[in-house]
Structures are given as C-alpha cells and as structure tokens.
XYZ file of C-alpha atoms in Angstrom:
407
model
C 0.000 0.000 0.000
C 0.927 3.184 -1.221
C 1.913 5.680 1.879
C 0.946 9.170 1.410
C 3.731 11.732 1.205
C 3.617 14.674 4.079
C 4.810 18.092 2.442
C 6.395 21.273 4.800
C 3.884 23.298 3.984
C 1.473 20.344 5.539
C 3.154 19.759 8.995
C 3.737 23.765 9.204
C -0.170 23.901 8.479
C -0.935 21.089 10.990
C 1.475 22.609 13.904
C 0.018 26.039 13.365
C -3.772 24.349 14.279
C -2.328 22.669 17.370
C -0.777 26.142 17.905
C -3.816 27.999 17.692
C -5.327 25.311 19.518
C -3.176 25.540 22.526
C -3.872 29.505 22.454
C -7.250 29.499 22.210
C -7.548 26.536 25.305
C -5.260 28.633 27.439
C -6.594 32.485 27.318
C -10.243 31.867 25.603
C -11.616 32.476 29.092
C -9.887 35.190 30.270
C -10.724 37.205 27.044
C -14.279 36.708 27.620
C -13.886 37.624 31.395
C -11.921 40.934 30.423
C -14.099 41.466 27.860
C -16.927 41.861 29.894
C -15.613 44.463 31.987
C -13.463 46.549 29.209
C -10.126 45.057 30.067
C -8.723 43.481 27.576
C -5.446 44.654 26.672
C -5.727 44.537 22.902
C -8.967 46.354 22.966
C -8.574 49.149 25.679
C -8.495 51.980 23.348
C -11.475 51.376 21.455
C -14.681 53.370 22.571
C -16.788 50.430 23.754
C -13.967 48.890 25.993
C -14.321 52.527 27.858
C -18.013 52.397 27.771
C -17.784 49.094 29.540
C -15.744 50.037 31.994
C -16.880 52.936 33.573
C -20.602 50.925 33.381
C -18.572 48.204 35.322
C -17.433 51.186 37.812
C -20.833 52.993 38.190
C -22.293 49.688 39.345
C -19.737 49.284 42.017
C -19.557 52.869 43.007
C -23.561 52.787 43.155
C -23.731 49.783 44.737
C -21.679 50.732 47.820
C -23.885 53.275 47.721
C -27.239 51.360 47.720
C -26.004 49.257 51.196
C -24.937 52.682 52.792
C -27.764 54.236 52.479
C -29.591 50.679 53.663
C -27.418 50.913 56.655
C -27.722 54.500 57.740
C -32.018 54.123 57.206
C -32.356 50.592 58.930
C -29.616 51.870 61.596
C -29.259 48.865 62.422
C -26.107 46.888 63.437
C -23.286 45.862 61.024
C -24.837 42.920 59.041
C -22.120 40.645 57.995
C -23.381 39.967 54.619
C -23.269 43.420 53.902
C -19.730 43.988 54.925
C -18.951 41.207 52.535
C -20.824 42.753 49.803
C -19.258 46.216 50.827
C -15.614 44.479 50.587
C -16.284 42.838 47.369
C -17.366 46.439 45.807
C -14.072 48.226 47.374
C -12.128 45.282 45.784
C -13.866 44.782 42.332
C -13.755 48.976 42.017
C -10.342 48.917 42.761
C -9.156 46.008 40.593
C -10.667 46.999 37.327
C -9.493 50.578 37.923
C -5.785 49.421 38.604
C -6.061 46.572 35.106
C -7.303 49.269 33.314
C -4.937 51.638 34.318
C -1.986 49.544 33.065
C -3.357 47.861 30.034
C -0.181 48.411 28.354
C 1.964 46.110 30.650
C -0.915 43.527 30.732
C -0.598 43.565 26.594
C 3.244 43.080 26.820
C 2.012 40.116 28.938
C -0.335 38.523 26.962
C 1.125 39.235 24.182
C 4.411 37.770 24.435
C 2.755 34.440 26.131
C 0.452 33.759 23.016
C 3.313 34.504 20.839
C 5.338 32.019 22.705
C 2.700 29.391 22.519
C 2.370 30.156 18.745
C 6.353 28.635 18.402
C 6.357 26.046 20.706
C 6.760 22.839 18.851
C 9.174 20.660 21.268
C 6.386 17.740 22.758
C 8.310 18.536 26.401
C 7.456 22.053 26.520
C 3.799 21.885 24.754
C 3.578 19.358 27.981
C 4.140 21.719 30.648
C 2.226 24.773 28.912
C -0.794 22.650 28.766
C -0.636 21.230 31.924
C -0.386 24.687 33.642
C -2.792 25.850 31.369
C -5.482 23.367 32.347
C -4.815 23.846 35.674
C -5.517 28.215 35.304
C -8.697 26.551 33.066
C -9.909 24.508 35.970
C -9.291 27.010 38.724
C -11.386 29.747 36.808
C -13.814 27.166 35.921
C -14.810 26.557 39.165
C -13.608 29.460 41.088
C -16.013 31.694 38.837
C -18.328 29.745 38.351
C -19.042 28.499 42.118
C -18.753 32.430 42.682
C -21.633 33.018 40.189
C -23.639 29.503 41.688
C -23.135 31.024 45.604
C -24.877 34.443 44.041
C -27.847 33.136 42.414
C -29.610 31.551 45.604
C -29.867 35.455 46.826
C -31.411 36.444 43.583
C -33.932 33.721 43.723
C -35.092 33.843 47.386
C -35.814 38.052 46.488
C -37.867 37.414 43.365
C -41.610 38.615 43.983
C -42.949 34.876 43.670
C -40.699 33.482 46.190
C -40.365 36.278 48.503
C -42.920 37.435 51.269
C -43.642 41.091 51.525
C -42.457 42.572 55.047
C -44.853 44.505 56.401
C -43.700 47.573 58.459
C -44.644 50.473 59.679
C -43.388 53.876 58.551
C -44.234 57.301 59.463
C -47.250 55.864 61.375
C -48.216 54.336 57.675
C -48.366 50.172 57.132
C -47.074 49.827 53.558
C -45.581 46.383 52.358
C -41.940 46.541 51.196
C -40.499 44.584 48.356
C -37.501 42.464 48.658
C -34.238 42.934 46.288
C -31.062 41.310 45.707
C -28.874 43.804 47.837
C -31.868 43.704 50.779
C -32.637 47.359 50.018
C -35.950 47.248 50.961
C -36.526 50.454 53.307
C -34.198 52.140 50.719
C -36.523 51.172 47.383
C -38.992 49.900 49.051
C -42.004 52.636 48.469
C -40.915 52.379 44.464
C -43.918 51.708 41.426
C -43.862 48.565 39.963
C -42.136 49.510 36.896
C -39.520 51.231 38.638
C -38.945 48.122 41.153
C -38.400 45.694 37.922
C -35.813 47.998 36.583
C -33.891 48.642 39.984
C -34.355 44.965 40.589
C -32.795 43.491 37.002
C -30.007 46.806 37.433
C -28.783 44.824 41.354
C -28.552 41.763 38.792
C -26.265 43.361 37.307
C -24.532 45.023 39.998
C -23.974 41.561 41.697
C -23.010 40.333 38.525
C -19.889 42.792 38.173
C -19.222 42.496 41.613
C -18.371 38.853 41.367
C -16.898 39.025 37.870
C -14.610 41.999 38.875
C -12.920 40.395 42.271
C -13.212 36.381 41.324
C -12.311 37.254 37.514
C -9.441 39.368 37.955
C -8.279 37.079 40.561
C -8.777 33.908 37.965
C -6.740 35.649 35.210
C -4.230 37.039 37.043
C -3.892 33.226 38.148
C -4.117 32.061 34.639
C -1.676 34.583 33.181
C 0.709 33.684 35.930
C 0.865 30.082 35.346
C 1.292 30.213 32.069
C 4.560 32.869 32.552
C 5.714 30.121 34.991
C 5.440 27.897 31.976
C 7.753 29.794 29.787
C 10.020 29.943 32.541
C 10.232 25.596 32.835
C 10.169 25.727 29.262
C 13.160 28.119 29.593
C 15.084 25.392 32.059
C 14.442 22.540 29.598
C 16.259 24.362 26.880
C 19.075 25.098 29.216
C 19.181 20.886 30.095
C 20.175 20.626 26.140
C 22.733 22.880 26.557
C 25.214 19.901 27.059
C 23.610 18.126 24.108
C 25.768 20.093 20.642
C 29.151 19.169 20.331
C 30.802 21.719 19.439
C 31.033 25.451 20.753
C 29.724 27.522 18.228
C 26.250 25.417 18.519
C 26.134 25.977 22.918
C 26.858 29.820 21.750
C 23.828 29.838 19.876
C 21.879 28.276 22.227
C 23.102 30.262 25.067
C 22.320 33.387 22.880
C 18.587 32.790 22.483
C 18.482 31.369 26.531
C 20.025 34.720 27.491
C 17.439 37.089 25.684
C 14.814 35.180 25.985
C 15.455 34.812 29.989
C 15.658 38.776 30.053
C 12.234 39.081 28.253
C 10.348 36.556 30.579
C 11.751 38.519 33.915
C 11.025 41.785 32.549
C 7.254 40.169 32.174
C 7.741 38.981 35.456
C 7.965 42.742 36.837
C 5.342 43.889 34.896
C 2.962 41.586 36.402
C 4.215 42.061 39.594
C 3.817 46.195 38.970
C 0.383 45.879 37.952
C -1.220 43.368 40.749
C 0.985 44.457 43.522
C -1.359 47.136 44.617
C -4.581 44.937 44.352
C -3.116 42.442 46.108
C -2.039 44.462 49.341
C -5.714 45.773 49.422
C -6.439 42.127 49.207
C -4.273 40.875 52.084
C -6.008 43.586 54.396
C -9.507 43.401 53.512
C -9.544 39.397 53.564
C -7.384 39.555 57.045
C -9.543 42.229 58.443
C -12.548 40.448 57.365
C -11.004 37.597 58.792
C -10.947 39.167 62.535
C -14.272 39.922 62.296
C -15.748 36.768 60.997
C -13.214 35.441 64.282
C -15.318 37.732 66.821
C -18.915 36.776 65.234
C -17.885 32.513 65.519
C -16.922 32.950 68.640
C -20.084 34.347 70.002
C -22.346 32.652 67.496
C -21.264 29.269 68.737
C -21.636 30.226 72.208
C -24.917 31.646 71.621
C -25.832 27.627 70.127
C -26.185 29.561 66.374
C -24.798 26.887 64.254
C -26.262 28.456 61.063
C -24.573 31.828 61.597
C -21.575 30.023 62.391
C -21.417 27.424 59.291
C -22.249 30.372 57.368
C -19.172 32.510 59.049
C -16.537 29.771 58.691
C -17.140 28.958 55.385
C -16.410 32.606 54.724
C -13.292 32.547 56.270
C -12.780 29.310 54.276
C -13.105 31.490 50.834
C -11.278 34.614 51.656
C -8.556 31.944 52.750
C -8.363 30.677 49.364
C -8.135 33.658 47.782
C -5.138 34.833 49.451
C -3.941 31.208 48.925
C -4.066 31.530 44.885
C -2.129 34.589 44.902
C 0.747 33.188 47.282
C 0.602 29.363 45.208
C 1.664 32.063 41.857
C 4.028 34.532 43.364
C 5.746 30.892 45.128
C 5.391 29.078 41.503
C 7.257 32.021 39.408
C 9.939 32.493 42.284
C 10.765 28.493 42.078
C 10.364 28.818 37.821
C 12.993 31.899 38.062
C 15.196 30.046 40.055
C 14.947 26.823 38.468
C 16.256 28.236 35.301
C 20.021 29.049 36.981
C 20.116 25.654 38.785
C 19.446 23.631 35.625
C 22.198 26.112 33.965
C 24.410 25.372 36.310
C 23.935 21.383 36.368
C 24.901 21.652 32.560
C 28.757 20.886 31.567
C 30.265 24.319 32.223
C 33.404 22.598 32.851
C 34.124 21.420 29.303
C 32.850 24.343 27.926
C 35.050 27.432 26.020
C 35.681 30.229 28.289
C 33.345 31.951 26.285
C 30.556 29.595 27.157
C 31.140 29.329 30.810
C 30.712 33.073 30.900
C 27.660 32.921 29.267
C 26.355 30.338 31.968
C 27.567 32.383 34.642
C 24.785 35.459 33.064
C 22.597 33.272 33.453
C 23.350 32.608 37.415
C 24.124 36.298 37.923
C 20.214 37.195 36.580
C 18.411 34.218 38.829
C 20.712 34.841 41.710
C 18.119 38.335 42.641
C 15.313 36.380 43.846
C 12.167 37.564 41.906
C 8.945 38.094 44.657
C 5.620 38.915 43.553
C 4.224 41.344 46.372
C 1.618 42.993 48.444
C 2.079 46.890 47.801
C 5.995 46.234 47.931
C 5.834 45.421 51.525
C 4.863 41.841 51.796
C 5.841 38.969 49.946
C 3.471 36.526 48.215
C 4.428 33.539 48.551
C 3.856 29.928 50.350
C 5.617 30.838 53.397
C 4.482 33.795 53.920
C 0.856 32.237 53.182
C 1.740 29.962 56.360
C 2.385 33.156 58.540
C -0.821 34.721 57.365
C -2.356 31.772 59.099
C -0.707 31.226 61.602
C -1.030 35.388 62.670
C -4.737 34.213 61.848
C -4.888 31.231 64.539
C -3.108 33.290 67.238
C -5.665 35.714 67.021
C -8.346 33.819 67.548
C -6.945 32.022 70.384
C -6.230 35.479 72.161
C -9.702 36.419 71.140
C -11.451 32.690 72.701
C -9.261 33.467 75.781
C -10.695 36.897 76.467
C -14.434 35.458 75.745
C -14.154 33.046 78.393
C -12.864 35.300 80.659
C-alpha cells in the first residue's frame, strides 16, 4: 500500500492548528472575562472597551452606595453579609481601575505568552504549557463559576414569587416593602412597579460585576501567571540541552537565544508584579480584616448555640482563605520557575565548555541569583511561606480572642 507523502507546507499547516489550539484553550476564558468588563489589553483603546468600563465602575460605586444608604435608614447593626458585599465592591472597584490603568503592561504580557505558545513545537514544553494551562482553566472554571452559583440563591429567594412582603410600619403608615437582591428594601422599598423591575434586574447586574470583577481578575491574574511560569520551565528545559551540541559555536547559539529570551520573561515577570501588587495588598487587608471579624462573630455565634450563623461565618473565612492562597501558590510558583532556570544552567557541563561559554552560563546565574517576589504593595511577599504566617497570625488571634471570651 501506497503511503501518502507529508509536504512542509502540511506539517507547518498542521502545527500552526495545534498552535492555535493551545492559544485558544489557554486564554479563551480570560478574554471573555476581560471582555466583559473593558479590560482586555488589545482592545482598551477602542470606545466600547471605555463604555464598559466605567458601566462596570458605576455599578460598584452605586452599589456601595445602595447598602450605605440601607445601613444608615435601617440603623441597624453591622450585618455581615453586607460587609462582605461592601468588601467585594471596594475590591472589584479597585481592581478593574488598577487593570485598566496599566493595560499596556498587561498587553506586553499577553502578548508575548500567546506569541510564545504560537512557536512552541518541542512535545516537552507543549507538555508543561498545557498542563499549567489546564490547571488556570480549571481554577477559573470553578472558582467563577461556584462564585456566580453562591450568588444566584440570593437572587432567587428576592424574586416577587418566592419572597414574602415585610410589612412595616413607617411614618405611622403600614405599607408592604419589596424584597431585592442587595436587601434594600426600606431604601426602594415605596418604588412603582415599573420602577422596582428595573432597579431589581439593574442589582442583577450590579452583583453580577461584583463577582466578575474580584473572582475574575483574581482567575486571570492566576491564569496569566501560570502560564509565565510555563515559559520559565520551558526556559530550564532548553538550558538541560545545553550539554547536548558538540561543538562550541552550537552551545553559543543556544546560550544566545536562553540569554534574551530569559531577560524578556523577567522583565514580564515585573510587569505583572507592577500591575497586581497594589490589588493584592488591598487584598491581604480586607480578607485579614474580614477575617478578625468573621473570628469575633464565631466565637459568640457558637456560644450563643447559632450553628447556622456560624457554618455560614466559617465557610467565609474558608473562601477569603483561598483567595489569598491563589495569589501566594503564583508569586511561590514564578519564584521556584525563576530560580529553576540558573540551577538547571548550572547542572549543565560548564566545565568542558570554552571560556566563552562558561561566561555565558555564569549570566545566566548572575540574573536568577536576585530572587524575583511577587508582592503585596511592595511590603509583603506573596508567597507559600508567607501564606503559612498569614495563618498562623490568623490562629493566634483567635486564640487570644477565645481566651478573652471566656474570661
């Protein structure tokens, strides 16, 4: 039987499908999510990407809003749920203003990762960019998406046939008051009925926002992250061949593309870094003041025998825990990627190498030697161990907050 010839222009054809394929698996989602709210780098100076995101702003700035006014009407005291709504706006607000405000570095980015993808042909490296991609795929998947799943059960219970009209009394006057997403009642409550649908599909969309601009930055900042740590172990398995050429003038050429291409990917580095360090400092103190609170309110709802409240509370804690996790399991990942790159260097053969060569690997050692740290507002770093003090500061306070409870 007759085998069929395979041409260059064929295989070049096939590998730039599998290319395109890899690209589209690894940043489909995070277009769509930036999309949404006006951030995507490639389309920030277009007209509609603005439109978007000041929309994206006026529903967080109007939804803080909203619950303020609730508050200062009801004067009530501090409900949790709406401190957790009220963090969520700061953080959303403040995220898509600080993307926004350095779409440029975010393009250099993305950029230079799909490009990257687009030329990757060795099976080895199209291994690890897929793996971390599917990894950023699944964590968005069901980071988002749980997000979305945890918001719709307070949409539901408000609609008008599920909920049950509170009746109060105001100003001496019994009038009923409708529910709404953001429990606005006293504020909206005295609306027409046309006016209620509108404000009630507009807190749709405020909720909406609210959980795609804090989980969804934090999902493709995530994403994008991986897949830079990707280039960098991609980077460290062309330093293992290295050894591989025999002669000198092939290890210069190799050594030449490792060099400038290991100066590209820790300049992206820094530009992530530059970008996210600021949201993720607000993070850190929001979740960890959060935290303390959430610490105060189990304390005395499982004295009190409230095991709702308290479920409710810890699994709280449980989410803003994650959140800070994800952001210390990336800035941890790209530090160990960064360094990985001079250790593999270094295992190589310097010692039969030209002078030439050996000074080339010793760039390479000089570069990962400064220890690259993705942090919180250039105070804190991000990473696994400083995760483990987060917690443990975390645990001490809520002993010394149990121990003055009992007393």
């Amino acid at each position: 039987m007759r085998q069929r010839s395979v041409t260059p222009a064929r295989t070049m054809r096939e590998q730039s499908e599998v290319s395109d394929s890899d690209v589209r698996y690894a940043y489909s989602l995070y277009e769509i999510i930036y999309r949404v709210m006006g951030l995507w780098p490639f389309t920030c100076q277009n007209i509609g990407s603005w439109g978007l995101t000041i929309f994206a702003c006026t529903t967080q700035i109007t939804m803080i809003l909203f619950m303020t006014g609730e508050t200062i009407i009801s004067a009530s005291q501090v409900d949790p749920q709406l401190m957790s709504f009220l963090s969520c706006n700061f953080l959303s607000l403040t995220k898509i203003i600080v993307v926004r405000a350095n779409w440029s570095k975010m393009q250099l980015v993305i950029k230079d990762l799909i490009s990257a993808t687009n030329f990757l042909h060795d099976s080895k490296a199209l291994a690890i960019v897929r793996a971390r991609a599917k990894l950023g795929r699944t964590i968005c998947i069901y980071q988002l998406g749980g997000t979305y799943f945890v918001c719709l059960p307070t949409i539901i219970a408000t609609l008008p046939i599920f909920a049950t009209i509170v009746n109060e009394t105001v100003n001496d006057t019994s009038s009923g008051l409708r529910s709404f997403p953001l429990q606005t009642s006293r504020l909206f409550g005295g609306l027409s009925t046309s006016l209620y649908v509108i404000m009630f599909g507009y807190q749709i969309i405020q909720l909406f926002f609210t959980c795609t601009g804090n989980v969804g930055n934090d999902v493709c900042f995530f994403g994008i992250a991986l897949n830079l740590t990707a280039q960098f172990e991609c980077l460290a398995l062309n330093c293992e061949s290295i050894s591989e050429p025999d002669t000198d003038v092939s290890r210069e050429n190799i050594f030449s593309g490792t060099i400038k291409r290991q100066v590209e990917l820790i300049e992206l580095a820094k530009h992530l870094e530059r970008t996210f360090n600021l949201i993720i400092l607000c993070i850190v103190s929001a979740n960890c003041s959060q935290i303390c609170f959430y610490g105060i309110l189990i304390i005395r709802s499982a004295r009190a025998g409230d095991l709702v409240v308290c479920i409710n509370t810890i699994i709280c804690v449980i989410i803003l825990t994650l959140q800070m996790f994800m952001y210390s399991y990336a800035g941890d990942s790209l530090s160990r990627a960064i360094e990985n790159v001079g250790t593999t260097a270094y295992k190589c053969l310097w010692y039969e190498m030209s002078p030439a060569n050996k000074q080339n690997v010793l760039f390479i050692l000089v570069r990962t030697s400064k220890i690259f740290s993705l942090t919180a507002g250039k105070i804190y770093r991000m990473d696994l161990d400083s995760f483990k003090n987060i917690i443990k500061a975390i645990g001490s306070y809520f002993s010394v907050m149990q121990a003055m409870f009992n007393e």
